[in-house]
Amino acid sequence: MKLSTFALPLLLTFCGIALTAGETIFKETVGLCSKLSIPISPDYLTPEELKNGEVTLFATASNKTAGWTIHGKYDSAQNVKNLYLTDGENETGLDPQPTADHFGVIGSGVPLKLHFKLPPKAADNGVELIISKGIFGMGHAPEGPFTFEVWKGVRQTEPKVAAKVDKLRNYVVTVQAGGEGLKYKYEVENGRTSETTSTTFRGRIPAGQDKVKLKVTVSAPDGTSQVKEVEVLAPQSEESESTAR
């Protein structure tokens, strides 16, 4: 795995407004490997979150070519403070704490779920999300800037669908889509239909056909859905790839 670096300091403040599910707390072009401090007003926290003493955030970074990651561990006793919430006096790390130092290669635009216990004075002071080491580019050299985004609530993002086929005409369709509780429907033209929670679908191009067409429907719990179509071409060499339109 490859970490790409480009430093740019960033500190952004917000006025307090109420948020509904899926609305953005933060969305900015950021540099890599620079501390991010993202204020979250008390008005952003719902009565239920304050009562339960916990909050779930989602974050993602987008780039033309590279994936991304962040370091997630928090251990105040060891002075390891990579990712945490603070109310100005108290701090809380991820709940549960990650076992690895960082989250591995996350695809561009793919969301990462961040669950925290709220620090004691969140209702009065609000909180700041601190990402001490910033974000890292992963997998490939980045092209252009990264856009980093943080939001609350389930939100479906534009799905990305790709297919790969081997020399035996077996294919795998893979979907990347942001959101929780998503369901996937795979419909092969003149073929079978599968409804599942899996982001992958496997099939085989029948003998005598030069391609198969599939329709992929991604449905969210609120009833909204998005549709992508993909053509899987029979291999001209040992392995080929197709992408959705």
PDB file of C-alpha atoms in Angstrom:
ATOM      1  CA  MET A   1       0.000   0.000   0.000  1.00  0.00           C
ATOM      2  CA  LYS A   2       1.233   3.445  -0.872  1.00  0.00           C
ATOM      3  CA  LEU A   3       0.763   6.574   1.243  1.00  0.00           C
ATOM      4  CA  SER A   4       0.808   9.883  -0.657  1.00  0.00           C
ATOM      5  CA  THR A   5       1.506  13.144   1.144  1.00  0.00           C
ATOM      6  CA  PHE A   6       0.819  16.804   0.530  1.00  0.00           C
ATOM      7  CA  ALA A   7       0.480  19.162   3.472  1.00  0.00           C
ATOM      8  CA  LEU A   8      -2.113  21.930   3.765  1.00  0.00           C
ATOM      9  CA  PRO A   9      -3.380  23.239   7.143  1.00  0.00           C
ATOM     10  CA  LEU A  10      -7.149  23.319   7.608  1.00  0.00           C
ATOM     11  CA  LEU A  11      -9.488  24.628  10.307  1.00  0.00           C
ATOM     12  CA  LEU A  12     -13.146  25.351   9.539  1.00  0.00           C
ATOM     13  CA  THR A  13     -15.884  26.737  11.806  1.00  0.00           C
ATOM     14  CA  PHE A  14     -19.666  26.487  11.487  1.00  0.00           C
ATOM     15  CA  CYS A  15     -22.642  28.393  12.801  1.00  0.00           C
ATOM     16  CA  GLY A  16     -25.156  26.193  14.619  1.00  0.00           C
ATOM     17  CA  ILE A  17     -28.043  24.900  12.508  1.00  0.00           C
ATOM     18  CA  ALA A  18     -30.153  21.782  12.828  1.00  0.00           C
ATOM     19  CA  LEU A  19     -29.278  18.908  10.518  1.00  0.00           C
ATOM     20  CA  THR A  20     -31.544  16.263   9.066  1.00  0.00           C
ATOM     21  CA  ALA A  21     -30.349  12.786   8.147  1.00  0.00           C
ATOM     22  CA  GLY A  22     -27.788  12.725   5.377  1.00  0.00           C
ATOM     23  CA  GLU A  23     -26.944  16.425   5.476  1.00  0.00           C
ATOM     24  CA  THR A  24     -23.356  17.576   5.263  1.00  0.00           C
ATOM     25  CA  ILE A  25     -21.392  18.849   8.268  1.00  0.00           C
ATOM     26  CA  PHE A  26     -18.181  19.454   6.336  1.00  0.00           C
ATOM     27  CA  LYS A  27     -17.119  19.321   2.690  1.00  0.00           C
ATOM     28  CA  GLU A  28     -13.880  20.917   1.560  1.00  0.00           C
ATOM     29  CA  THR A  29     -10.823  20.357  -0.595  1.00  0.00           C
ATOM     30  CA  VAL A  30      -8.037  19.297   1.758  1.00  0.00           C
ATOM     31  CA  GLY A  31      -4.353  18.530   1.683  1.00  0.00           C
ATOM     32  CA  LEU A  32      -2.971  15.225   2.863  1.00  0.00           C
ATOM     33  CA  CYS A  33      -1.305  14.406   6.173  1.00  0.00           C
ATOM     34  CA  SER A  34      -2.469  17.644   7.828  1.00  0.00           C
ATOM     35  CA  LYS A  35      -4.539  17.796  10.999  1.00  0.00           C
ATOM     36  CA  LEU A  36      -8.272  18.310  10.494  1.00  0.00           C
ATOM     37  CA  SER A  37     -10.396  19.967  13.177  1.00  0.00           C
ATOM     38  CA  ILE A  38     -14.107  19.943  12.355  1.00  0.00           C
ATOM     39  CA  PRO A  39     -16.450  21.738  14.816  1.00  0.00           C
ATOM     40  CA  ILE A  40     -19.919  20.264  15.352  1.00  0.00           C
ATOM     41  CA  SER A  41     -22.364  22.639  17.062  1.00  0.00           C
ATOM     42  CA  PRO A  42     -24.678  21.393  19.855  1.00  0.00           C
ATOM     43  CA  ASP A  43     -27.526  22.114  17.424  1.00  0.00           C
ATOM     44  CA  TYR A  44     -26.178  19.367  15.170  1.00  0.00           C
ATOM     45  CA  LEU A  45     -26.778  16.788  17.916  1.00  0.00           C
ATOM     46  CA  THR A  46     -30.292  15.392  18.263  1.00  0.00           C
ATOM     47  CA  PRO A  47     -32.046  14.965  21.643  1.00  0.00           C
ATOM     48  CA  GLU A  48     -31.819  11.196  21.150  1.00  0.00           C
ATOM     49  CA  GLU A  49     -28.066  11.345  20.575  1.00  0.00           C
ATOM     50  CA  LEU A  50     -27.579  13.505  23.663  1.00  0.00           C
ATOM     51  CA  LYS A  51     -29.790  11.214  25.746  1.00  0.00           C
ATOM     52  CA  ASN A  52     -27.935   8.087  24.612  1.00  0.00           C
ATOM     53  CA  GLY A  53     -24.563   9.792  24.849  1.00  0.00           C
ATOM     54  CA  GLU A  54     -23.359   8.634  21.443  1.00  0.00           C
ATOM     55  CA  VAL A  55     -23.242   9.769  17.840  1.00  0.00           C
ATOM     56  CA  THR A  56     -22.523   8.166  14.473  1.00  0.00           C
ATOM     57  CA  LEU A  57     -20.780  10.126  11.730  1.00  0.00           C
ATOM     58  CA  PHE A  58     -19.825   9.180   8.185  1.00  0.00           C
ATOM     59  CA  ALA A  59     -16.757  10.400   6.322  1.00  0.00           C
ATOM     60  CA  THR A  60     -15.310   9.982   2.859  1.00  0.00           C
ATOM     61  CA  ALA A  61     -12.564  11.364   0.643  1.00  0.00           C
ATOM     62  CA  SER A  62     -12.750  11.620  -3.139  1.00  0.00           C
ATOM     63  CA  ASN A  63      -9.981  11.755  -5.721  1.00  0.00           C
ATOM     64  CA  LYS A  64      -9.800  10.993  -9.458  1.00  0.00           C
ATOM     65  CA  THR A  65      -7.355   8.104  -9.091  1.00  0.00           C
ATOM     66  CA  ALA A  66      -6.463   7.359  -5.465  1.00  0.00           C
ATOM     67  CA  GLY A  67      -8.173   5.752  -2.521  1.00  0.00           C
ATOM     68  CA  TRP A  68      -7.823   7.070   1.007  1.00  0.00           C
ATOM     69  CA  THR A  69      -7.564   6.191   4.684  1.00  0.00           C
ATOM     70  CA  ILE A  70      -7.194   7.697   8.161  1.00  0.00           C
ATOM     71  CA  HIS A  71      -5.496   6.558  11.361  1.00  0.00           C
ATOM     72  CA  GLY A  72      -8.146   5.670  13.931  1.00  0.00           C
ATOM     73  CA  LYS A  73      -6.587   4.697  17.251  1.00  0.00           C
ATOM     74  CA  TYR A  74      -7.026   6.690  20.471  1.00  0.00           C
ATOM     75  CA  ASP A  75      -5.206   5.866  23.705  1.00  0.00           C
ATOM     76  CA  SER A  76      -4.676   8.850  25.983  1.00  0.00           C
ATOM     77  CA  ALA A  77      -2.541   6.798  28.389  1.00  0.00           C
ATOM     78  CA  GLN A  78      -0.088   6.110  25.561  1.00  0.00           C
ATOM     79  CA  ASN A  79      -0.542   9.615  24.113  1.00  0.00           C
ATOM     80  CA  VAL A  80      -1.923   8.115  20.893  1.00  0.00           C
ATOM     81  CA  LYS A  81      -4.642  10.498  19.762  1.00  0.00           C
ATOM     82  CA  ASN A  82      -5.261   9.921  16.071  1.00  0.00           C
ATOM     83  CA  LEU A  83      -9.056  10.229  15.887  1.00  0.00           C
ATOM     84  CA  TYR A  84     -11.394  11.542  18.590  1.00  0.00           C
ATOM     85  CA  LEU A  85     -14.163  13.907  19.650  1.00  0.00           C
ATOM     86  CA  THR A  86     -13.552  16.672  22.164  1.00  0.00           C
ATOM     87  CA  ASP A  87     -15.912  19.048  23.983  1.00  0.00           C
ATOM     88  CA  GLY A  88     -12.984  21.314  24.827  1.00  0.00           C
ATOM     89  CA  GLU A  89     -12.306  19.590  28.142  1.00  0.00           C
ATOM     90  CA  ASN A  90     -12.919  15.883  27.587  1.00  0.00           C
ATOM     91  CA  GLU A  91     -12.110  13.487  24.757  1.00  0.00           C
ATOM     92  CA  THR A  92     -13.594  10.242  23.440  1.00  0.00           C
ATOM     93  CA  GLY A  93     -12.163   7.884  20.819  1.00  0.00           C
ATOM     94  CA  LEU A  94     -13.972   5.550  18.452  1.00  0.00           C
ATOM     95  CA  ASP A  95     -16.328   3.019  20.010  1.00  0.00           C
ATOM     96  CA  PRO A  96     -15.220   0.305  19.580  1.00  0.00           C
ATOM     97  CA  GLN A  97     -11.555   1.080  19.056  1.00  0.00           C
ATOM     98  CA  PRO A  98     -10.055  -0.246  15.792  1.00  0.00           C
ATOM     99  CA  THR A  99      -7.540  -3.068  16.044  1.00  0.00           C
ATOM    100  CA  ALA A 100      -5.336  -1.853  13.168  1.00  0.00           C
ATOM    101  CA  ASP A 101      -3.443   1.412  13.014  1.00  0.00           C
ATOM    102  CA  HIS A 102      -5.443   2.641  10.012  1.00  0.00           C
ATOM    103  CA  PHE A 103      -8.447   1.484   7.987  1.00  0.00           C
ATOM    104  CA  GLY A 104      -6.598   0.165   4.935  1.00  0.00           C
ATOM    105  CA  VAL A 105      -7.382   1.195   1.373  1.00  0.00           C
ATOM    106  CA  ILE A 106     -10.823   2.811   1.163  1.00  0.00           C
ATOM    107  CA  GLY A 107     -12.108   3.535  -2.343  1.00  0.00           C
ATOM    108  CA  SER A 108     -12.601   7.095  -3.513  1.00  0.00           C
ATOM    109  CA  GLY A 109     -16.041   8.254  -2.397  1.00  0.00           C
ATOM    110  CA  VAL A 110     -16.656   5.156  -0.256  1.00  0.00           C
ATOM    111  CA  PRO A 111     -17.930   6.136   3.227  1.00  0.00           C
ATOM    112  CA  LEU A 112     -16.373   5.166   6.542  1.00  0.00           C
ATOM    113  CA  LYS A 113     -18.664   4.835   9.567  1.00  0.00           C
ATOM    114  CA  LEU A 114     -17.379   6.516  12.746  1.00  0.00           C
ATOM    115  CA  HIS A 115     -19.193   5.818  16.028  1.00  0.00           C
ATOM    116  CA  PHE A 116     -18.301   7.738  19.190  1.00  0.00           C
ATOM    117  CA  LYS A 117     -19.448   8.068  22.770  1.00  0.00           C
ATOM    118  CA  LEU A 118     -20.152  11.766  23.314  1.00  0.00           C
ATOM    119  CA  PRO A 119     -17.909  13.606  25.767  1.00  0.00           C
ATOM    120  CA  PRO A 120     -19.738  14.838  28.907  1.00  0.00           C
ATOM    121  CA  LYS A 121     -20.147  18.507  27.918  1.00  0.00           C
ATOM    122  CA  ALA A 122     -21.245  17.937  24.299  1.00  0.00           C
ATOM    123  CA  ALA A 123     -24.736  19.335  24.952  1.00  0.00           C
ATOM    124  CA  ASP A 124     -23.309  22.651  26.160  1.00  0.00           C
ATOM    125  CA  ASN A 125     -20.143  23.027  24.126  1.00  0.00           C
ATOM    126  CA  GLY A 126     -20.732  20.935  21.052  1.00  0.00           C
ATOM    127  CA  VAL A 127     -17.789  18.829  19.889  1.00  0.00           C
ATOM    128  CA  GLU A 128     -14.879  18.897  17.489  1.00  0.00           C
ATOM    129  CA  LEU A 129     -13.928  15.924  15.356  1.00  0.00           C
ATOM    130  CA  ILE A 130     -10.139  15.749  15.419  1.00  0.00           C
ATOM    131  CA  ILE A 131      -8.225  13.765  12.794  1.00  0.00           C
ATOM    132  CA  SER A 132      -4.700  14.370  14.020  1.00  0.00           C
ATOM    133  CA  LYS A 133      -2.757  12.999  11.047  1.00  0.00           C
ATOM    134  CA  GLY A 134      -5.279  14.028   8.399  1.00  0.00           C
ATOM    135  CA  ILE A 135      -6.119  11.806   5.461  1.00  0.00           C
ATOM    136  CA  PHE A 136      -3.712   9.687   3.419  1.00  0.00           C
ATOM    137  CA  GLY A 137      -3.864   8.851  -0.276  1.00  0.00           C
ATOM    138  CA  MET A 138      -3.790   5.083  -0.821  1.00  0.00           C
ATOM    139  CA  GLY A 139      -3.219   2.568  -3.585  1.00  0.00           C
ATOM    140  CA  HIS A 140      -2.369   4.898  -6.462  1.00  0.00           C
ATOM    141  CA  ALA A 141      -0.746   8.277  -6.906  1.00  0.00           C
ATOM    142  CA  PRO A 142      -3.478  10.929  -6.511  1.00  0.00           C
ATOM    143  CA  GLU A 143      -4.552  13.064  -9.434  1.00  0.00           C
ATOM    144  CA  GLY A 144      -5.631  16.531  -8.379  1.00  0.00           C
ATOM    145  CA  PRO A 145      -6.990  17.463  -4.947  1.00  0.00           C
ATOM    146  CA  PHE A 146      -8.892  15.386  -2.415  1.00  0.00           C
ATOM    147  CA  THR A 147     -12.362  16.422  -1.278  1.00  0.00           C
ATOM    148  CA  PHE A 148     -13.116  15.365   2.288  1.00  0.00           C
ATOM    149  CA  GLU A 149     -16.674  15.153   3.573  1.00  0.00           C
ATOM    150  CA  VAL A 150     -18.320  14.421   6.929  1.00  0.00           C
ATOM    151  CA  TRP A 151     -22.057  13.953   7.477  1.00  0.00           C
ATOM    152  CA  LYS A 152     -24.636  12.423   9.774  1.00  0.00           C
ATOM    153  CA  GLY A 153     -27.359   9.961   8.899  1.00  0.00           C
ATOM    154  CA  VAL A 154     -27.842   7.346   6.203  1.00  0.00           C
ATOM    155  CA  ARG A 155     -27.218   8.723   2.739  1.00  0.00           C
ATOM    156  CA  GLN A 156     -26.989   6.910  -0.550  1.00  0.00           C
ATOM    157  CA  THR A 157     -24.217   8.100  -2.837  1.00  0.00           C
ATOM    158  CA  GLU A 158     -23.842   7.533  -6.571  1.00  0.00           C
ATOM    159  CA  PRO A 159     -23.086   3.818  -7.034  1.00  0.00           C
ATOM    160  CA  LYS A 160     -20.107   2.692  -9.077  1.00  0.00           C
ATOM    161  CA  VAL A 161     -20.433  -0.607 -10.923  1.00  0.00           C
ATOM    162  CA  ALA A 162     -17.621  -2.557 -12.592  1.00  0.00           C
ATOM    163  CA  ALA A 163     -17.324  -6.036 -14.054  1.00  0.00           C
ATOM    164  CA  LYS A 164     -14.398  -8.372 -14.696  1.00  0.00           C
ATOM    165  CA  VAL A 165     -14.469 -11.532 -16.832  1.00  0.00           C
ATOM    166  CA  ASP A 166     -11.913 -14.334 -17.081  1.00  0.00           C
ATOM    167  CA  LYS A 167     -10.872 -16.496 -20.039  1.00  0.00           C
ATOM    168  CA  LEU A 168     -13.527 -19.099 -19.157  1.00  0.00           C
ATOM    169  CA  ARG A 169     -16.252 -16.418 -19.577  1.00  0.00           C
ATOM    170  CA  ASN A 170     -16.995 -16.288 -15.840  1.00  0.00           C
ATOM    171  CA  TYR A 171     -17.675 -12.742 -14.651  1.00  0.00           C
ATOM    172  CA  VAL A 172     -17.957 -10.836 -11.377  1.00  0.00           C
ATOM    173  CA  VAL A 173     -19.930  -7.602 -11.038  1.00  0.00           C
ATOM    174  CA  THR A 174     -18.895  -5.376  -8.118  1.00  0.00           C
ATOM    175  CA  VAL A 175     -20.826  -2.395  -6.730  1.00  0.00           C
ATOM    176  CA  GLN A 176     -19.467   0.449  -4.609  1.00  0.00           C
ATOM    177  CA  ALA A 177     -22.273   2.463  -2.991  1.00  0.00           C
ATOM    178  CA  GLY A 178     -22.358   4.666   0.102  1.00  0.00           C
ATOM    179  CA  GLY A 179     -25.041   4.157   2.730  1.00  0.00           C
ATOM    180  CA  GLU A 180     -26.299   1.650   5.287  1.00  0.00           C
ATOM    181  CA  GLY A 181     -28.928  -1.026   4.879  1.00  0.00           C
ATOM    182  CA  LEU A 182     -28.646  -1.060   1.092  1.00  0.00           C
ATOM    183  CA  LYS A 183     -30.131  -3.825  -1.054  1.00  0.00           C
ATOM    184  CA  TYR A 184     -28.985  -4.832  -4.523  1.00  0.00           C
ATOM    185  CA  LYS A 185     -30.990  -6.254  -7.407  1.00  0.00           C
ATOM    186  CA  TYR A 186     -29.083  -7.781 -10.314  1.00  0.00           C
ATOM    187  CA  GLU A 187     -31.063  -8.436 -13.509  1.00  0.00           C
ATOM    188  CA  VAL A 188     -29.403 -10.237 -16.390  1.00  0.00           C
ATOM    189  CA  GLU A 189     -31.051  -9.479 -19.740  1.00  0.00           C
ATOM    190  CA  ASN A 190     -32.906 -12.646 -20.826  1.00  0.00           C
ATOM    191  CA  GLY A 191     -31.510 -14.334 -17.737  1.00  0.00           C
ATOM    192  CA  ARG A 192     -31.772 -14.619 -13.978  1.00  0.00           C
ATOM    193  CA  THR A 193     -32.558 -12.010 -11.324  1.00  0.00           C
ATOM    194  CA  SER A 194     -31.016 -11.875  -7.866  1.00  0.00           C
ATOM    195  CA  GLU A 195     -32.048  -9.663  -4.924  1.00  0.00           C
ATOM    196  CA  THR A 196     -29.475  -9.568  -2.144  1.00  0.00           C
ATOM    197  CA  THR A 197     -27.470  -7.452   0.309  1.00  0.00           C
ATOM    198  CA  SER A 198     -24.235  -8.510  -1.389  1.00  0.00           C
ATOM    199  CA  THR A 199     -22.186  -5.992  -3.378  1.00  0.00           C
ATOM    200  CA  THR A 200     -20.999  -8.716  -5.777  1.00  0.00           C
ATOM    201  CA  PHE A 201     -22.777 -10.825  -8.400  1.00  0.00           C
ATOM    202  CA  ARG A 202     -21.302 -13.751 -10.323  1.00  0.00           C
ATOM    203  CA  GLY A 203     -22.339 -15.272 -13.611  1.00  0.00           C
ATOM    204  CA  ARG A 204     -21.128 -16.743 -16.889  1.00  0.00           C
ATOM    205  CA  ILE A 205     -21.471 -15.500 -20.455  1.00  0.00           C
ATOM    206  CA  PRO A 206     -23.320 -18.259 -22.360  1.00  0.00           C
ATOM    207  CA  ALA A 207     -21.522 -19.977 -25.225  1.00  0.00           C
ATOM    208  CA  GLY A 208     -22.244 -18.290 -28.535  1.00  0.00           C
ATOM    209  CA  GLN A 209     -22.830 -14.837 -26.970  1.00  0.00           C
ATOM    210  CA  ASP A 210     -20.296 -12.035 -27.212  1.00  0.00           C
ATOM    211  CA  LYS A 211     -21.651 -10.177 -24.172  1.00  0.00           C
ATOM    212  CA  VAL A 212     -24.323 -10.023 -21.465  1.00  0.00           C
ATOM    213  CA  LYS A 213     -26.199  -6.970 -20.235  1.00  0.00           C
ATOM    214  CA  LEU A 214     -27.118  -6.423 -16.604  1.00  0.00           C
ATOM    215  CA  LYS A 215     -29.225  -3.875 -14.776  1.00  0.00           C
ATOM    216  CA  VAL A 216     -28.151  -3.172 -11.189  1.00  0.00           C
ATOM    217  CA  THR A 217     -30.602  -1.454  -8.826  1.00  0.00           C
ATOM    218  CA  VAL A 218     -29.348  -0.131  -5.489  1.00  0.00           C
ATOM    219  CA  SER A 219     -32.163   0.534  -2.991  1.00  0.00           C
ATOM    220  CA  ALA A 220     -31.945   2.432   0.299  1.00  0.00           C
ATOM    221  CA  PRO A 221     -34.115   1.821   3.410  1.00  0.00           C
ATOM    222  CA  ASP A 222     -36.121   5.004   2.722  1.00  0.00           C
ATOM    223  CA  GLY A 223     -37.356   3.550  -0.576  1.00  0.00           C
ATOM    224  CA  THR A 224     -35.135   5.549  -2.918  1.00  0.00           C
ATOM    225  CA  SER A 225     -33.173   3.661  -5.554  1.00  0.00           C
ATOM    226  CA  GLN A 226     -30.578   4.193  -8.263  1.00  0.00           C
ATOM    227  CA  VAL A 227     -30.103   2.112 -11.398  1.00  0.00           C
ATOM    228  CA  LYS A 228     -26.921   1.346 -13.338  1.00  0.00           C
ATOM    229  CA  GLU A 229     -26.487  -0.756 -16.461  1.00  0.00           C
ATOM    230  CA  VAL A 230     -23.360  -2.661 -17.404  1.00  0.00           C
ATOM    231  CA  GLU A 231     -22.274  -4.725 -20.406  1.00  0.00           C
ATOM    232  CA  VAL A 232     -19.918  -7.609 -19.756  1.00  0.00           C
ATOM    233  CA  LEU A 233     -17.944  -8.455 -22.882  1.00  0.00           C
ATOM    234  CA  ALA A 234     -16.707 -11.942 -23.690  1.00  0.00           C
ATOM    235  CA  PRO A 235     -12.920 -12.084 -23.375  1.00  0.00           C
ATOM    236  CA  GLN A 236     -10.754 -11.398 -26.384  1.00  0.00           C
ATOM    237  CA  SER A 237      -7.708 -12.226 -24.266  1.00  0.00           C
ATOM    238  CA  GLU A 238      -7.352 -13.955 -20.915  1.00  0.00           C
ATOM    239  CA  GLU A 239      -9.084 -11.285 -18.887  1.00  0.00           C
ATOM    240  CA  SER A 240     -11.060  -8.129 -19.629  1.00  0.00           C
ATOM    241  CA  GLU A 241     -12.964  -5.483 -17.728  1.00  0.00           C
ATOM    242  CA  SER A 242     -16.200  -3.550 -18.242  1.00  0.00           C
ATOM    243  CA  THR A 243     -17.625  -0.498 -16.491  1.00  0.00           C
ATOM    244  CA  ALA A 244     -21.130   0.781 -16.047  1.00  0.00           C
ATOM    245  CA  ARG A 245     -22.723   3.664 -17.830  1.00  0.00           C
TER     246      ARG A 245
END
